[in-house]
Short mmCIF file of C-alpha atoms in Angstrom, two decimals:
data_model
loop_
_atom_site.label_atom_id
_atom_site.label_comp_id
_atom_site.label_asym_id
_atom_site.label_seq_id
_atom_site.Cartn_x
_atom_site.Cartn_y
_atom_site.Cartn_z
CA MET A 1410 0.00 0.00 0.00
CA GLU A 1411 1.21 3.45 -0.86
CA GLN A 1412 1.36 5.17 2.52
CA TYR A 1413 2.83 8.44 3.63
CA ARG A 1414 3.83 9.50 7.07
CA ILE A 1415 1.82 12.29 8.72
CA ARG A 1416 3.72 14.98 10.53
CA ARG A 1417 2.49 17.45 13.08
CA VAL A 1418 1.99 20.86 11.51
CA ARG A 1419 2.45 24.03 13.49
CA ALA A 1420 -0.64 25.61 15.05
CA ALA A 1421 -0.57 28.48 12.60
CA LEU A 1422 -0.78 26.12 9.64
CA LEU A 1423 -3.65 24.23 11.23
CA ALA A 1424 -5.48 27.48 11.81
CA LEU A 1425 -4.96 28.47 8.20
CA THR A 1426 -6.26 25.10 7.04
CA ALA A 1427 -9.38 25.40 9.17
CA ALA A 1428 -10.05 28.96 8.06
CA GLY A 1429 -9.67 28.06 4.41
CA GLY A 1430 -11.86 24.99 4.58
CA LEU A 1431 -9.22 22.94 2.79
CA LEU A 1432 -9.78 19.33 1.69
CA LEU A 1433 -8.03 15.95 1.72
CA THR A 1434 -5.03 15.71 -0.65
CA GLY A 1435 -4.00 12.93 -2.93
CA CYS A 1436 -1.30 11.59 -0.56
CA SER A 1437 -1.29 9.63 2.64
CA GLY A 1438 0.74 9.41 5.79
CA THR A 1439 2.26 6.79 8.05
CA ASP A 1440 3.91 7.05 11.42
CA ASP A 1441 7.04 5.22 10.26
CA GLY A 1442 8.24 7.98 7.94
CA SER A 1443 8.18 5.71 4.89
CA SER A 1444 6.75 6.36 1.47
CA LEU A 1445 6.23 4.85 -1.94
CA SER A 1446 6.32 8.43 -2.96
CA ASP A 1447 4.75 10.77 -5.48
CA SER A 1448 8.16 12.33 -5.97
CA SER A 1449 9.93 12.17 -9.28
CA ALA A 1450 13.21 10.41 -9.94
CA ASP A 1451 15.20 13.48 -8.99
CA GLY A 1452 13.37 13.82 -5.69
CA SER A 1453 11.22 16.76 -6.74
CA LYS A 1454 7.58 16.92 -5.79
CA ALA A 1455 5.38 15.50 -8.53
CA GLY A 1456 1.94 14.95 -7.13
CA GLY A 1457 1.17 17.05 -4.05
CA GLY A 1458 1.01 16.18 -0.38
CA TYR A 1459 4.61 16.90 0.63
CA ALA A 1460 5.10 20.00 2.75
CA PRO A 1461 8.73 20.75 3.68
CA ALA A 1462 9.46 21.73 7.26
CA PRO A 1463 10.04 25.45 7.87
CA ASP A 1464 13.66 26.50 7.45
CA GLY A 1465 15.87 25.37 10.31
CA GLU A 1466 13.30 22.98 11.78
CA GLN A 1467 13.79 19.27 12.03
CA GLN A 1468 11.11 17.21 10.30
CA THR A 1469 9.18 15.21 12.87
CA GLY A 1470 6.33 12.77 12.91
CA PRO A 1471 3.14 13.11 14.95
CA ASP A 1472 4.84 11.67 18.01
CA GLY A 1473 7.96 13.81 17.66
CA ALA A 1474 10.11 11.20 15.91
CA ASP A 1475 12.78 12.38 13.50
CA SER A 1476 11.49 11.49 10.03
CA SER A 1477 15.00 11.12 8.67
CA ASP A 1478 15.71 8.18 10.98
CA SER A 1479 15.28 4.92 9.05
CA SER A 1480 16.89 2.76 11.75
CA ASP A 1481 13.63 0.84 12.18
CA GLY A 1482 14.76 -1.38 9.30
CA ASP A 1483 12.05 -0.30 6.90
CA SER A 1484 13.48 -0.87 3.44
CA ARG A 1485 11.04 1.46 1.69
CA GLU A 1486 12.29 4.76 0.34
CA VAL A 1487 11.90 7.58 2.84
CA ALA A 1488 10.35 10.73 1.36
CA PRO A 1489 9.97 14.25 2.74
CA ASP A 1490 7.24 14.46 5.38
CA PRO A 1491 3.78 15.02 3.90
CA ASP A 1492 1.16 17.31 5.34
CA TYR A 1493 -2.45 16.43 6.07
CA LEU A 1494 -3.74 17.56 2.66
CA SER A 1495 -4.78 15.60 -0.43
CA THR A 1496 -5.32 17.61 -3.61
CA PHE A 1497 -6.33 16.37 -7.04
CA ALA A 1498 -8.03 17.43 -10.25
CA LEU A 1499 -11.52 16.05 -10.70
CA ASP A 1500 -11.91 13.24 -13.21
CA VAL A 1501 -15.00 11.58 -14.70
CA ASP A 1502 -13.15 9.18 -17.01
CA THR A 1503 -14.62 5.68 -17.19
CA ALA A 1504 -12.60 4.15 -20.06
CA SER A 1505 -10.47 1.96 -17.79
CA TYR A 1506 -13.55 0.18 -16.45
CA GLY A 1507 -15.14 -0.20 -19.89
CA TYR A 1508 -11.97 -1.66 -21.36
CA ALA A 1509 -11.57 -4.07 -18.42
CA ARG A 1510 -15.14 -5.24 -18.94
CA ARG A 1511 -14.42 -6.06 -22.58
CA THR A 1512 -11.09 -7.74 -21.79
CA LEU A 1513 -12.63 -9.99 -19.14
CA ALA A 1514 -15.52 -10.91 -21.45
CA GLU A 1515 -12.91 -12.07 -23.97
CA GLY A 1516 -11.35 -14.37 -21.38
CA ARG A 1517 -8.32 -12.22 -20.53
CA LEU A 1518 -7.30 -10.38 -17.39
CA PRO A 1519 -6.63 -6.69 -18.07
CA ASP A 1520 -3.06 -5.45 -17.89
CA PRO A 1521 -2.65 -4.00 -14.36
CA SER A 1522 -1.26 -0.78 -15.88
CA THR A 1523 -4.66 -0.10 -17.52
CA VAL A 1524 -6.62 -0.46 -14.27
CA ARG A 1525 -7.42 2.90 -12.66
CA PRO A 1526 -9.52 2.43 -9.51
CA GLU A 1527 -11.19 5.84 -9.65
CA GLU A 1528 -12.58 5.02 -13.10
CA PHE A 1529 -14.07 1.79 -11.76
CA VAL A 1530 -15.68 3.67 -8.88
CA ASN A 1531 -16.97 6.50 -11.08
CA SER A 1532 -18.63 4.08 -13.51
CA PHE A 1533 -21.54 3.64 -11.09
CA ARG A 1534 -24.48 5.81 -10.16
CA GLN A 1535 -24.32 7.42 -6.73
CA ASP A 1536 -26.87 8.84 -4.29
CA TYR A 1537 -25.59 12.37 -3.65
CA ASP A 1538 -27.80 15.42 -3.34
CA ARG A 1539 -27.42 17.75 -6.32
CA PRO A 1540 -27.06 21.55 -6.36
CA ASP A 1541 -29.61 23.80 -8.01
CA GLY A 1542 -27.16 25.73 -10.19
CA ASN A 1543 -23.73 25.27 -11.73
CA GLY A 1544 -21.03 23.88 -9.48
CA PHE A 1545 -21.11 21.07 -6.94
CA SER A 1546 -22.68 19.66 -3.83
CA VAL A 1547 -20.27 17.99 -1.39
CA THR A 1548 -21.08 14.77 0.47
CA VAL A 1549 -18.58 13.17 2.87
CA ASP A 1550 -19.36 9.84 4.55
CA GLY A 1551 -17.83 6.44 5.12
CA ALA A 1552 -17.86 3.23 7.15
CA ARG A 1553 -15.56 0.94 9.11
CA THR A 1554 -13.81 -1.93 7.35
CA ASP A 1555 -13.12 -5.37 8.82
CA GLU A 1556 -9.51 -4.36 9.49
CA ASP A 1557 -8.92 -2.77 12.88
CA ASP A 1558 -8.89 1.06 12.94
CA TRP A 1559 -9.38 1.31 9.15
CA SER A 1560 -12.32 2.92 7.37
CA LEU A 1561 -13.26 3.80 3.82
CA VAL A 1562 -14.15 7.47 3.47
CA ARG A 1563 -16.21 8.58 0.47
CA VAL A 1564 -15.95 12.12 -0.85
CA GLY A 1565 -18.84 12.65 -3.25
CA LEU A 1566 -19.26 15.62 -5.57
CA ALA A 1567 -22.32 16.08 -7.76
CA THR A 1568 -23.34 18.60 -10.41
CA ARG A 1569 -26.88 19.68 -11.15
CA ALA A 1570 -29.13 17.27 -12.98
CA ALA A 1571 -28.86 17.27 -16.75
CA GLU A 1572 -31.46 19.64 -18.14
CA ASP A 1573 -33.81 19.01 -21.00
CA SER A 1574 -31.79 19.26 -24.21
CA ASP A 1575 -33.71 22.42 -25.15
CA ASP A 1576 -32.28 24.25 -22.12
CA ARG A 1577 -28.55 23.64 -22.62
CA PRO A 1578 -26.29 25.97 -24.63
CA PRO A 1579 -25.79 25.05 -28.28
CA ALA A 1580 -22.95 22.67 -29.04
CA ALA A 1581 -20.24 22.97 -31.71
CA LEU A 1582 -18.77 19.47 -32.00
CA THR A 1583 -15.81 18.48 -34.14
CA PHE A 1584 -15.75 14.72 -34.62
CA VAL A 1585 -12.21 13.44 -35.21
CA ILE A 1586 -12.60 9.88 -36.44
CA ASP A 1587 -9.90 7.24 -36.79
CA ILE A 1588 -10.28 5.43 -40.14
CA SER A 1589 -6.94 3.60 -40.03
CA GLY A 1590 -6.66 -0.05 -41.01
CA SER A 1591 -7.01 -1.28 -37.43
CA MET A 1592 -10.46 0.35 -37.28
CA ALA A 1593 -11.75 -2.21 -39.82
CA GLU A 1594 -12.19 -4.74 -36.98
CA PRO A 1595 -15.87 -5.28 -36.14
CA GLY A 1596 -16.85 -3.09 -33.21
CA ARG A 1597 -14.62 -0.18 -34.19
CA LEU A 1598 -15.40 2.02 -37.18
CA ASP A 1599 -18.79 0.40 -37.80
CA LEU A 1600 -19.76 1.04 -34.16
CA ALA A 1601 -18.41 4.60 -34.36
CA LYS A 1602 -20.46 5.33 -37.49
CA ASP A 1603 -23.65 3.95 -35.99
CA SER A 1604 -23.02 5.91 -32.78
CA LEU A 1605 -22.39 9.18 -34.59
CA GLY A 1606 -25.49 8.69 -36.72
CA THR A 1607 -27.58 8.17 -33.61
CA MET A 1608 -25.97 11.12 -31.86
CA THR A 1609 -26.65 13.35 -34.87
CA ASP A 1610 -30.35 12.51 -34.58
CA GLN A 1611 -30.28 13.56 -30.91
CA LEU A 1612 -28.67 16.98 -31.49
CA ARG A 1613 -30.73 20.14 -31.85
CA ASP A 1614 -31.16 22.23 -34.97
CA ASP A 1615 -29.00 25.01 -33.49
CA ASP A 1616 -26.11 22.60 -32.77
CA SER A 1617 -23.20 22.34 -35.21
CA VAL A 1618 -21.06 19.42 -36.36
CA ALA A 1619 -17.73 19.16 -38.22
CA ILE A 1620 -16.03 15.93 -39.27
CA VAL A 1621 -12.30 15.21 -39.59
CA THR A 1622 -10.88 11.79 -40.45
CA PHE A 1623 -7.34 10.50 -40.18
CA SER A 1624 -5.33 7.48 -41.26
CA ASP A 1625 -1.83 8.16 -42.61
CA GLU A 1626 -2.91 11.80 -42.96
CA ALA A 1627 -5.86 13.92 -41.84
CA GLU A 1628 -8.74 15.17 -43.97
CA ARG A 1629 -11.48 17.67 -43.24
CA VAL A 1630 -14.60 15.87 -44.48
CA LEU A 1631 -17.17 18.42 -43.29
CA PRO A 1632 -16.63 21.98 -42.03
CA MET A 1633 -18.61 23.21 -39.05
CA THR A 1634 -22.23 22.83 -40.19
CA ARG A 1635 -25.51 23.70 -38.45
CA LEU A 1636 -27.82 20.72 -38.18
CA ASP A 1637 -30.88 22.74 -39.14
CA GLY A 1638 -31.63 21.66 -42.72
CA ASN A 1639 -28.33 19.75 -43.06
CA ARG A 1640 -28.91 16.46 -41.23
CA ASP A 1641 -28.93 14.44 -44.46
CA GLU A 1642 -25.58 15.94 -45.48
CA ILE A 1643 -24.10 15.07 -42.09
CA HIS A 1644 -25.44 11.51 -42.24
CA ASP A 1645 -24.01 11.10 -45.76
CA ALA A 1646 -20.59 12.24 -44.54
CA ILE A 1647 -20.70 9.72 -41.69
CA ASP A 1648 -21.90 6.88 -43.92
CA SER A 1649 -19.05 7.53 -46.38
CA LEU A 1650 -16.32 6.72 -43.86
CA GLU A 1651 -14.21 3.68 -44.76
CA PRO A 1652 -11.03 2.24 -43.20
CA ALA A 1653 -7.75 3.19 -44.87
CA ASP A 1654 -4.09 2.85 -43.86
CA SER A 1655 -1.91 3.65 -40.82
CA THR A 1656 -2.74 5.80 -37.78
CA ASN A 1657 -1.44 9.37 -37.75
CA LEU A 1658 -3.25 10.38 -34.58
CA GLY A 1659 -1.22 13.55 -34.22
CA ALA A 1660 -2.35 14.85 -37.62
CA GLY A 1661 -5.95 14.00 -36.79
CA VAL A 1662 -5.95 15.84 -33.47
CA GLU A 1663 -4.17 18.89 -34.90
CA THR A 1664 -6.54 19.16 -37.86
CA GLY A 1665 -9.49 18.58 -35.55
CA TYR A 1666 -8.54 21.49 -33.33
CA GLU A 1667 -7.90 23.71 -36.34
CA THR A 1668 -11.37 22.84 -37.62
CA ALA A 1669 -12.90 23.50 -34.20
CA GLU A 1670 -11.17 26.88 -34.03
CA ASP A 1671 -12.32 27.79 -37.53
CA GLY A 1672 -15.89 26.92 -36.58
CA LEU A 1673 -15.73 28.37 -33.06
CA ARG A 1674 -19.10 29.61 -31.79
CA GLU A 1675 -19.35 32.18 -29.02
CA GLY A 1676 -21.75 31.12 -26.27
CA ALA A 1677 -21.64 27.49 -27.38
CA THR A 1678 -19.89 24.43 -25.95
CA ASN A 1679 -16.96 23.93 -28.33
CA ARG A 1680 -15.66 20.38 -28.10
CA VAL A 1681 -13.50 17.96 -30.07
CA VAL A 1682 -14.84 14.39 -29.95
CA LEU A 1683 -12.00 11.96 -30.73
CA ILE A 1684 -13.09 8.42 -31.64
CA SER A 1685 -10.15 6.05 -31.98
CA ASP A 1686 -8.40 2.91 -30.78
CA ALA A 1687 -5.47 5.29 -30.02
CA LEU A 1688 -2.91 2.95 -31.59
CA ALA A 1689 -0.79 5.72 -33.09
CA ASN A 1690 1.98 4.41 -35.35
CA THR A 1691 2.70 7.24 -37.81
CA GLY A 1692 3.78 10.85 -37.29
CA ASP A 1693 3.63 12.19 -33.73
CA THR A 1694 2.82 9.35 -31.32
CA ASP A 1695 3.55 11.11 -28.03
CA SER A 1696 0.64 12.86 -26.29
CA GLU A 1697 2.83 15.78 -25.18
CA THR A 1698 3.95 16.46 -28.73
CA ILE A 1699 0.48 15.90 -30.19
CA LEU A 1700 -1.13 18.49 -27.95
CA GLU A 1701 1.74 20.96 -27.89
CA SER A 1702 0.71 22.54 -31.18
CA ILE A 1703 -2.90 23.13 -30.09
CA ALA A 1704 -2.30 24.21 -26.48
CA SER A 1705 -3.06 27.85 -27.25
CA GLU A 1706 -6.39 26.99 -28.87
CA ARG A 1707 -7.68 25.08 -25.88
CA ARG A 1708 -6.51 27.78 -23.46
CA GLU A 1709 -7.67 30.80 -25.42
CA HIS A 1710 -10.90 29.42 -26.87
CA GLY A 1711 -11.95 26.92 -24.22
CA ILE A 1712 -12.12 23.99 -26.64
CA THR A 1713 -12.35 20.73 -24.68
CA LEU A 1714 -11.69 17.12 -25.69
CA PHE A 1715 -13.94 14.09 -25.25
CA GLY A 1716 -12.08 10.86 -26.05
CA VAL A 1717 -14.08 7.75 -26.97
CA GLY A 1718 -12.05 4.54 -27.09
CA VAL A 1719 -12.96 1.52 -29.22
CA GLY A 1720 -11.36 -1.82 -30.14
CA SER A 1721 -10.06 -4.93 -28.40
CA ASP A 1722 -6.52 -3.56 -28.77
CA TYR A 1723 -6.70 -0.05 -27.37
CA GLY A 1724 -4.12 2.63 -26.56
CA ASP A 1725 -5.59 3.36 -23.16
CA GLU A 1726 -2.69 5.37 -21.77
CA LEU A 1727 -2.39 7.65 -24.80
CA MET A 1728 -6.13 8.37 -24.93
CA GLU A 1729 -6.21 9.18 -21.22
CA GLU A 1730 -3.23 11.53 -21.51
CA LEU A 1731 -4.82 13.30 -24.47
CA ALA A 1732 -8.06 13.85 -22.57
CA ASP A 1733 -6.26 15.05 -19.43
CA LYS A 1734 -4.11 17.51 -21.34
CA GLY A 1735 -7.03 18.52 -23.55
CA ASP A 1736 -9.30 19.57 -20.65
CA GLY A 1737 -11.69 16.67 -21.11
CA HIS A 1738 -12.52 13.10 -20.23
CA THR A 1739 -12.70 9.64 -21.76
CA ALA A 1740 -15.16 6.78 -22.15
CA TYR A 1741 -14.85 3.37 -23.81
CA VAL A 1742 -17.51 1.63 -25.89
CA SER A 1743 -17.44 -1.98 -27.03
CA ASP A 1744 -21.03 -2.62 -28.07
CA GLU A 1745 -24.29 -0.94 -29.08
CA GLU A 1746 -25.51 -0.74 -25.48
CA GLY A 1747 -22.38 1.12 -24.38
CA ALA A 1748 -22.49 3.39 -27.41
CA ARG A 1749 -26.09 4.32 -26.74
CA LYS A 1750 -25.22 5.15 -23.14
CA VAL A 1751 -22.34 7.45 -24.15
CA PHE A 1752 -23.85 9.12 -27.22
CA VAL A 1753 -27.55 9.26 -26.30
CA GLU A 1754 -28.31 8.77 -22.61
CA GLN A 1755 -25.26 10.75 -21.42
CA LEU A 1756 -25.24 13.20 -24.31
CA PRO A 1757 -25.88 16.36 -22.21
CA GLN A 1758 -23.13 15.63 -19.67
CA ASN A 1759 -20.67 14.69 -22.40
CA ILE A 1760 -21.08 17.89 -24.42
CA ASP A 1761 -22.17 20.53 -21.88
CA LEU A 1762 -20.11 22.05 -19.05
CA THR A 1763 -21.08 23.20 -15.57
CA ALA A 1764 -17.56 23.65 -14.15
CA ARG A 1765 -14.07 24.32 -15.46
CA ASP A 1766 -10.72 23.56 -13.80
CA ALA A 1767 -12.40 21.79 -10.89
CA LYS A 1768 -10.09 20.62 -8.10
CA ALA A 1769 -10.73 18.89 -4.79
CA GLN A 1770 -8.75 19.17 -1.59
CA VAL A 1771 -9.28 17.15 1.58
CA ALA A 1772 -7.77 18.06 4.96
CA PHE A 1773 -7.46 15.30 7.55
CA ASP A 1774 -7.29 16.06 11.25
CA PRO A 1775 -3.98 14.78 12.71
CA GLU A 1776 -5.57 14.36 16.15
CA THR A 1777 -7.92 11.65 14.87
CA VAL A 1778 -6.26 10.32 11.68
CA LYS A 1779 -3.06 8.28 11.76
CA GLU A 1780 -2.74 7.34 8.06
CA PHE A 1781 -4.65 7.90 4.85
CA ARG A 1782 -4.47 6.91 1.23
CA LEU A 1783 -6.32 8.25 -1.79
CA ILE A 1784 -7.48 5.30 -3.89
CA GLY A 1785 -6.55 6.01 -7.50
CA TYR A 1786 -6.21 9.45 -9.13
CA ASP A 1787 -2.51 8.65 -9.48
CA ASN A 1788 -1.95 10.99 -12.42
CA ARG A 1789 -4.45 13.64 -11.31
CA ARG A 1790 -2.56 14.85 -8.24
CA VAL A 1791 -2.15 18.60 -7.81
CA ASP A 1792 0.33 20.44 -5.58
CA ASP A 1793 -1.46 21.50 -2.40
CA GLU A 1794 -0.53 25.15 -2.81
CA ASP A 1795 -2.12 25.15 -6.27
CA PHE A 1796 -5.63 24.37 -5.03
CA ARG A 1797 -6.61 28.04 -5.23
CA ASP A 1798 -4.34 28.88 -8.16
CA ASP A 1799 -6.92 29.12 -10.92
CA SER A 1800 -4.26 29.09 -13.62
CA VAL A 1801 -3.48 25.46 -12.69
CA ASP A 1802 -5.42 22.97 -14.77
CA GLY A 1803 -8.26 21.01 -13.16
CA GLY A 1804 -11.10 18.92 -14.52
CA GLU A 1805 -13.97 19.94 -16.80
CA ILE A 1806 -17.31 18.55 -15.56
CA GLY A 1807 -20.75 18.45 -17.17
CA PRO A 1808 -24.31 18.30 -15.82
CA GLY A 1809 -25.56 15.07 -14.31
CA HIS A 1810 -22.07 13.95 -13.32
CA THR A 1811 -20.95 12.63 -9.97
CA VAL A 1812 -17.31 12.37 -8.91
CA THR A 1813 -16.34 9.95 -6.14
CA ALA A 1814 -13.00 9.75 -4.35
CA LEU A 1815 -12.43 6.96 -1.84
CA TYR A 1816 -9.84 7.11 0.91
CA ALA A 1817 -8.51 4.34 3.12
CA VAL A 1818 -8.21 6.03 6.53
CA ARG A 1819 -6.61 4.65 9.68
CA HIS A 1820 -7.87 6.16 12.93
CA ARG A 1821 -5.90 6.94 16.04
CA PRO A 1822 -7.17 4.44 18.64
CA GLY A 1823 -9.69 6.02 20.96
CA ALA A 1824 -9.66 9.41 19.22
CA ASP A 1825 -13.01 11.11 18.56
CA GLY A 1826 -14.04 14.31 16.86
CA HIS A 1827 -13.41 15.94 13.52
CA LEU A 1828 -11.86 13.66 10.87
CA ALA A 1829 -11.77 15.60 7.63
CA THR A 1830 -13.01 18.56 5.64
CA ALA A 1831 -13.48 18.14 1.90
CA SER A 1832 -13.63 21.12 -0.45
CA VAL A 1833 -14.07 21.60 -4.16
CA ARG A 1834 -13.09 24.67 -6.18
CA TRP A 1835 -14.14 25.39 -9.73
CA LEU A 1836 -14.58 28.18 -12.28
CA ASP A 1837 -17.94 29.12 -13.74
CA PRO A 1838 -17.83 27.90 -17.37
CA ALA A 1839 -19.02 31.24 -18.75
CA SER A 1840 -17.66 33.96 -16.45
CA ARG A 1841 -14.62 32.04 -15.11
CA THR A 1842 -15.58 33.25 -11.62
CA PRO A 1843 -14.15 30.93 -8.91
CA HIS A 1844 -16.43 29.19 -6.40
CA GLU A 1845 -15.94 26.77 -3.50
CA GLU A 1846 -18.06 24.38 -1.47
CA SER A 1847 -17.08 22.22 1.52
CA GLY A 1848 -18.32 19.32 3.64
CA ARG A 1849 -17.16 17.88 6.99
CA LEU A 1850 -16.84 14.38 8.44
CA GLU A 1851 -16.84 13.50 12.15
CA SER A 1852 -15.60 10.27 13.70
CA GLU A 1853 -19.10 9.35 14.91
CA ASP A 1854 -20.22 9.34 11.26
CA LEU A 1855 -18.14 6.18 10.73
CA ASP A 1856 -19.69 3.96 13.40
CA SER A 1857 -21.39 1.56 10.98
CA ASP A 1858 -19.76 -1.46 9.36
CA LEU A 1859 -19.02 -1.10 5.65
CA TRP A 1860 -21.31 -3.97 4.67
CA ASP A 1861 -24.18 -2.40 6.63
CA ALA A 1862 -23.69 1.03 5.03
CA LYS A 1863 -25.68 2.69 2.26
CA PRO A 1864 -25.96 0.47 -0.85
CA ARG A 1865 -24.23 2.98 -3.11
CA LEU A 1866 -21.28 3.31 -0.72
CA GLN A 1867 -21.01 -0.48 -0.78
CA VAL A 1868 -21.07 -0.48 -4.60
CA ALA A 1869 -18.21 2.04 -4.65
CA ALA A 1870 -16.26 -0.12 -2.19
CA VAL A 1871 -16.78 -3.30 -4.24
CA ALA A 1872 -15.63 -1.51 -7.40
CA ALA A 1873 -12.51 -0.18 -5.64
CA TYR A 1874 -11.66 -3.54 -4.07
CA PHE A 1875 -12.12 -5.27 -7.43
CA ALA A 1876 -9.81 -2.79 -9.16
CA ASP A 1877 -7.32 -3.37 -6.33
CA HIS A 1878 -7.37 -7.11 -7.08
CA LEU A 1879 -6.82 -6.56 -10.79
CA ARG A 1880 -3.87 -4.26 -10.09
CA SER A 1881 -2.28 -6.63 -7.58
CA ARG A 1882 -3.50 -9.93 -8.95
CA HIS A 1883 -0.80 -11.98 -7.22
CA ASP A 1884 -1.93 -10.76 -3.79
CA SER A 1885 -5.06 -12.69 -2.76
CA THR A 1886 -6.23 -9.91 -0.43
CA GLY A 1887 -5.13 -6.92 -2.50
CA THR A 1888 -3.47 -3.89 -0.98
CA LEU A 1889 -6.47 -2.07 0.52
CA PRO A 1890 -7.53 -2.62 4.14
CA GLY A 1891 -10.61 -4.78 4.53
CA ASN A 1892 -10.50 -6.28 1.03
CA PRO A 1893 -12.58 -9.47 1.43
CA GLY A 1894 -11.28 -11.36 -1.64
CA LEU A 1895 -12.89 -12.16 -4.98
CA ASP A 1896 -15.25 -14.86 -3.69
CA GLU A 1897 -16.90 -12.59 -1.15
CA LEU A 1898 -16.76 -9.57 -3.47
CA GLY A 1899 -18.67 -11.47 -6.14
CA ALA A 1900 -21.36 -12.52 -3.65
CA ARG A 1901 -21.69 -8.98 -2.28
CA ALA A 1902 -21.89 -7.51 -5.79
CA GLN A 1903 -24.70 -9.91 -6.68
CA ARG A 1904 -26.64 -9.05 -3.52
CA LEU A 1905 -26.19 -5.36 -4.24
CA ALA A 1906 -27.37 -5.88 -7.83
CA ASP A 1907 -30.54 -7.56 -6.55
CA ARG A 1908 -31.06 -4.85 -3.94
CA THR A 1909 -30.50 -1.87 -6.24
CA GLU A 1910 -32.01 -3.48 -9.38
CA ASP A 1911 -29.15 -1.81 -11.23
CA ARG A 1912 -28.02 -3.57 -14.40
CA ALA A 1913 -24.57 -1.94 -14.13
CA VAL A 1914 -24.02 -3.55 -10.71
CA ASP A 1915 -25.18 -6.89 -12.11
CA GLN A 1916 -22.54 -6.54 -14.83
CA LEU A 1917 -19.94 -5.81 -12.13
CA ALA A 1918 -20.87 -9.09 -10.42
CA ASP A 1919 -20.41 -10.89 -13.74
CA MET A 1920 -16.97 -9.29 -14.21
CA ILE A 1921 -15.86 -10.42 -10.76
CA GLY A 1922 -17.01 -13.93 -11.60
CA GLU A 1923 -15.02 -13.87 -14.84
CA ALA A 1924 -11.92 -12.69 -12.98
CA ARG A 1925 -12.37 -15.46 -10.38
CA SER A 1926 -12.42 -18.10 -13.11
CA MET A 1927 -9.04 -16.88 -14.35
CA ALA A 1928 -7.42 -16.36 -10.95
#
């Protein structure tokens, strides 16, 4: 388990934290001073959570121990002492879960590197209250695990419900479609074409669509075109798509952003929708290089990226990096049911925005919390001091979304009182005005056992534990405290599916069963 030692912060810092209503960061602490750190190879801070001691002061743990002393025999690398904060950019990606579902259905265990626990957790509906306007509500709860002194804490953020399609701003969508040879496989280009045709029928007359294709080079098939009176032309352009040669993803993305900029509409949601297996093999293949040339467009014009992955062989890492750097999110579709969910049922939340550059920060109380660990969000960490720096990139979130972050939290024995304060900060999508909301958690709120808690909290826990198994498949109990093992997880998932009557939870139970058969 990736654990970070908690150190006692001076009273002034604690007062500042309380006054600011800061949240939990994306790091964790342990009393032994050890860390499987977020720091980079050169020792610099990469992910947030490390707070250096004031000049001239020795770094100490909560009980006054010198953090530099590794004489306890712990072989793990010792990192600078972290603070009590956990800061990360919000993320509503679900592609990792969708791809794992397809891989398991094909009789293969997913590569552990493609398993991102937060995307498993965020693939399921939650029960949070929703705000009336743009922005977020904040829900903080949790329950005790079967492991002594350990709980799972759930930080839940929800946007307003998706409005009727007539009430949202118009959309200007540039579809960037991979027509390389690998897209000829059934369930790739054919599924993309059917999905885009269905999505076109769902869009309003005042929405606009442009189409760019790419194989060994990129081509602008359709400039930005209003749907009013032009639906047949758009359908003809989609129907004409045929697989070609190699995959020059860089050319496709660059031409797509140029097309989006040329067709930019003030007051509309301007978004590039990239549909690809992300198996780049020609031209620029590195996400940093691919997006470097269009960085100014996305900053100056607010153009966001929605990545839709397809195919049994799928460049998961590249697609995720593109979406993160392109101020967007990803989904994965493998069949008609999944495509309908992404392009029809979730259409408003995938094309509209209610918050820009959204970041969360959680502040744990050192008097009651001994250790903590953010589950997932490994590449979404933000430096703690950048929580209120609105020039630092966060996540772009649409209506009808929920964002869930789970923490494994170890309590100080016998300690009662305040455990954590969770805050979210975002910019209004139109005015760029910053806003914040917060929620608190007390120790008495965690009296119940996890498997007696709210059904949706249990679903989130099962999803996280399952992802933990897939990432550490050679460890029968995983790395998270209280992980009951695949046999019990499968039984609990099935009971939750029956209780919630949720088809998605039933599919989760099936996935766990498939993983058990290959264990």
